[in-house]
CSV table of C-alpha atoms in Angstrom, one decimal:
chain,number,residue,atom,x,y,z
A,5,MET,CA,1.1,1.7,8.2
A,6,THR,CA,0.7,5.0,6.3
A,7,VAL,CA,-3.0,4.8,5.8
A,8,ILE,CA,-4.8,6.9,8.4
A,9,ASP,CA,-8.3,6.5,7.2
A,10,VAL,CA,-10.3,5.2,4.3
A,11,ARG,CA,-14.0,6.0,4.2
A,12,THR,CA,-16.9,6.1,1.8
A,13,ASP,CA,-19.6,8.8,1.8
A,14,GLU,CA,-22.7,7.5,0.0
A,15,GLN,CA,-24.4,10.9,0.1
A,16,ALA,CA,-21.4,12.7,-1.5
A,17,LEU,CA,-20.6,9.6,-3.7
A,18,THR,CA,-16.9,9.7,-2.6
A,19,LEU,CA,-14.2,7.4,-1.3
A,20,THR,CA,-11.5,9.2,0.6
A,21,ALA,CA,-8.1,7.8,1.6
A,22,GLU,CA,-5.9,9.8,4.0
A,23,ASN,CA,-2.3,8.9,4.4
A,24,ARG,CA,0.7,10.2,6.3
A,25,PHE,CA,4.3,9.6,5.4
A,26,ASP,CA,7.6,10.4,7.2
A,27,ALA,CA,9.0,11.9,4.1
A,28,PRO,CA,9.1,15.3,2.4
A,29,VAL,CA,6.4,16.4,-0.2
A,30,GLU,CA,8.8,16.0,-3.2
A,31,ARG,CA,9.6,12.4,-2.3
A,32,VAL,CA,5.9,11.5,-1.9
A,33,TRP,CA,5.0,13.2,-5.2
A,34,GLN,CA,7.4,10.9,-7.0
A,35,VAL,CA,5.1,7.9,-6.4
A,36,TRP,CA,2.9,9.6,-9.0
A,37,ALA,CA,5.6,11.3,-11.2
A,38,ASP,CA,7.9,8.3,-11.6
A,39,PRO,CA,6.3,5.5,-13.5
A,40,ARG,CA,8.6,2.9,-12.0
A,41,LYS,CA,7.5,4.0,-8.5
A,42,LEU,CA,3.8,4.1,-9.5
A,43,GLU,CA,4.2,0.5,-10.7
A,44,LYS,CA,5.4,-0.6,-7.3
A,45,TRP,CA,2.2,0.5,-5.4
A,46,TRP,CA,-0.7,1.1,-7.8
A,47,GLY,CA,-1.8,-2.5,-7.7
A,48,PRO,CA,-2.5,-4.2,-4.4
A,49,PRO,CA,-0.1,-6.9,-3.2
A,50,GLY,CA,-0.3,-9.9,-5.6
A,51,PHE,CA,-1.5,-7.7,-8.5
A,52,PRO,CA,1.6,-5.7,-9.6
A,53,ALA,CA,1.1,-2.9,-12.0
A,54,THR,CA,3.0,-2.4,-15.3
A,55,VAL,CA,2.9,1.2,-16.6
A,56,VAL,CA,2.7,1.3,-20.4
A,57,ASP,CA,2.4,5.0,-21.0
A,58,HIS,CA,3.0,7.8,-18.5
A,59,ASP,CA,2.2,11.4,-19.5
A,60,LEU,CA,1.6,13.3,-16.2
A,61,THR,CA,0.5,16.5,-17.9
A,62,PRO,CA,-3.0,18.0,-18.3
A,63,GLY,CA,-4.5,16.2,-21.2
A,64,GLY,CA,-2.0,13.4,-20.8
A,65,ARG,CA,-2.7,9.7,-20.2
A,66,ILE,CA,-1.3,6.9,-18.1
A,67,THR,CA,-2.1,3.4,-19.2
A,68,TYR,CA,-1.3,0.3,-17.2
A,69,TYR,CA,-2.2,-3.2,-16.4
A,70,MET,CA,-2.2,-5.2,-13.2
A,71,THR,CA,-1.2,-8.9,-13.4
A,72,GLY,CA,-3.1,-11.2,-11.1
A,73,PRO,CA,-1.5,-14.2,-9.3
A,74,ASP,CA,-3.0,-16.4,-12.1
A,75,GLY,CA,-1.3,-14.4,-14.8
A,76,ALA,CA,-4.5,-12.6,-15.9
A,77,LYS,CA,-4.0,-9.0,-16.9
A,78,TYR,CA,-6.4,-6.2,-15.8
A,79,HIS,CA,-6.0,-3.0,-17.9
A,80,GLY,CA,-6.8,0.5,-16.8
A,81,TYR,CA,-6.1,4.1,-17.6
A,82,MET,CA,-5.8,7.5,-16.0
A,83,SER,CA,-6.8,10.6,-18.1
A,84,VAL,CA,-4.9,13.5,-16.5
A,85,LEU,CA,-7.2,16.4,-16.0
A,86,SER,CA,-4.9,18.8,-14.0
A,87,VAL,CA,-1.5,18.8,-12.4
A,88,GLU,CA,0.1,21.3,-10.0
A,89,ALA,CA,3.3,19.4,-9.1
A,90,PRO,CA,4.1,18.6,-6.4
A,91,HIS,CA,0.8,19.3,-4.7
A,92,THR,CA,-2.2,18.3,-6.7
A,93,LEU,CA,-3.3,15.9,-9.4
A,94,GLN,CA,-6.7,15.1,-10.8
A,95,PHE,CA,-7.5,12.3,-13.2
A,96,GLU,CA,-10.3,10.2,-14.6
A,97,ASP,CA,-9.7,6.6,-13.8
A,98,GLY,CA,-11.2,3.7,-15.7
A,99,PHE,CA,-11.0,0.2,-16.8
A,100,ALA,CA,-9.7,-0.6,-20.3
A,101,ASP,CA,-9.4,-3.4,-22.8
A,102,ASP,CA,-6.0,-5.0,-23.7
A,103,THR,CA,-5.4,-2.2,-26.2
A,104,GLY,CA,-5.8,0.5,-23.6
A,105,ALA,CA,-9.2,1.7,-24.9
A,106,PRO,CA,-11.7,2.5,-22.3
A,107,ASP,CA,-14.1,-0.3,-21.4
A,108,PRO,CA,-17.6,1.3,-21.8
A,109,SER,CA,-19.2,-1.4,-19.7
A,110,MET,CA,-17.4,-0.3,-16.6
A,111,PRO,CA,-17.9,3.0,-14.6
A,112,THR,CA,-15.2,5.6,-14.4
A,113,ASN,CA,-14.5,7.9,-11.5
A,114,THR,CA,-12.5,11.1,-10.9
A,115,THR,CA,-9.8,11.1,-8.3
A,116,THR,CA,-8.2,14.2,-6.8
A,117,VAL,CA,-4.9,13.8,-5.1
A,118,ARG,CA,-3.5,16.4,-2.6
A,119,VAL,CA,0.0,16.2,-1.3
A,120,GLU,CA,0.9,18.7,1.5
A,121,ALA,CA,3.4,19.2,4.2
A,122,ASP,CA,2.2,18.0,7.6
A,123,GLY,CA,4.7,18.8,10.4
A,124,ASP,CA,7.9,16.9,9.7
A,125,GLY,CA,6.1,14.7,7.1
A,126,THR,CA,3.6,14.7,4.3
A,127,ARG,CA,-0.1,14.1,4.1
A,128,MET,CA,-1.5,12.6,0.9
A,129,THR,CA,-5.3,12.6,0.4
A,130,LEU,CA,-7.1,10.9,-2.4
A,131,VAL,CA,-10.8,11.7,-3.0
A,132,THR,CA,-12.5,9.6,-5.6
A,133,GLN,CA,-15.8,10.9,-6.9
A,134,TYR,CA,-18.4,8.7,-8.5
A,135,ALA,CA,-21.0,9.8,-11.1
A,136,SER,CA,-23.8,7.8,-9.4
A,137,ALA,CA,-24.7,5.6,-6.5
A,138,GLU,CA,-24.8,2.7,-8.8
A,139,ASP,CA,-21.3,3.3,-10.1
A,140,MET,CA,-20.0,3.7,-6.6
A,141,ALA,CA,-21.8,0.5,-5.4
A,142,LYS,CA,-20.4,-1.5,-8.3
A,143,LEU,CA,-16.8,-0.5,-7.8
A,144,VAL,CA,-16.9,-0.6,-4.0
A,145,GLY,CA,-18.5,-4.1,-4.3
A,146,MET,CA,-15.6,-5.2,-6.5
A,147,GLY,CA,-13.2,-4.5,-3.6
A,148,MET,CA,-12.1,-0.9,-4.3
A,149,VAL,CA,-11.9,0.1,-0.6
A,150,GLU,CA,-9.7,-2.9,0.3
A,151,GLY,CA,-7.7,-2.6,-2.9
A,152,ILE,CA,-6.7,1.0,-2.4
A,153,THR,CA,-6.0,0.5,1.3
A,154,LEU,CA,-3.6,-2.4,0.5
A,155,ALA,CA,-2.1,-0.5,-2.4
A,156,LEU,CA,-1.4,2.6,-0.4
A,157,GLY,CA,0.1,0.5,2.3
A,158,GLN,CA,3.0,-0.1,-0.1
A,159,VAL,CA,4.0,3.5,-0.4
A,160,ASP,CA,6.0,3.7,2.8
A,161,ALA,CA,8.8,1.6,1.5
A,162,LEU,CA,9.0,3.8,-1.6
A,163,VAL,CA,9.3,7.1,0.2
A,164,ALA,CA,11.6,5.9,3.1
A,165,ALA,CA,14.9,7.8,3.3
């Protein structure tokens, strides 16, 4: 499994996921840059993602929905804050309604992704920052730790040679 560690830090209000892949940096970066690859791992198993819009540029937006086993659709978005391909990406992540508009009843978070060479492979680290302890508790309570762990576990197959 590619996931080395997933941990929360309630003091810093962060969720950190560390991953290592036996693939070059450019190939790992493509799981973000290619919307068809992003679809194959962003949702945990059983909740495949469909990317509707994919603009991976500063100020751009990625909209998507995950489809649950019962057919229900769960919409979300990423507002891209910064990109330095193929090494860093920062975005605001949030829930959306079925038109893609942000759901103001749900918290957002900011995720910073770092992709860097690590020996003969690549290390990818995601650090998710929450605005408050309440926001973090709500999203962690909804299964975010388990969901991101399972989702990231699907990346290996996408970056294999």
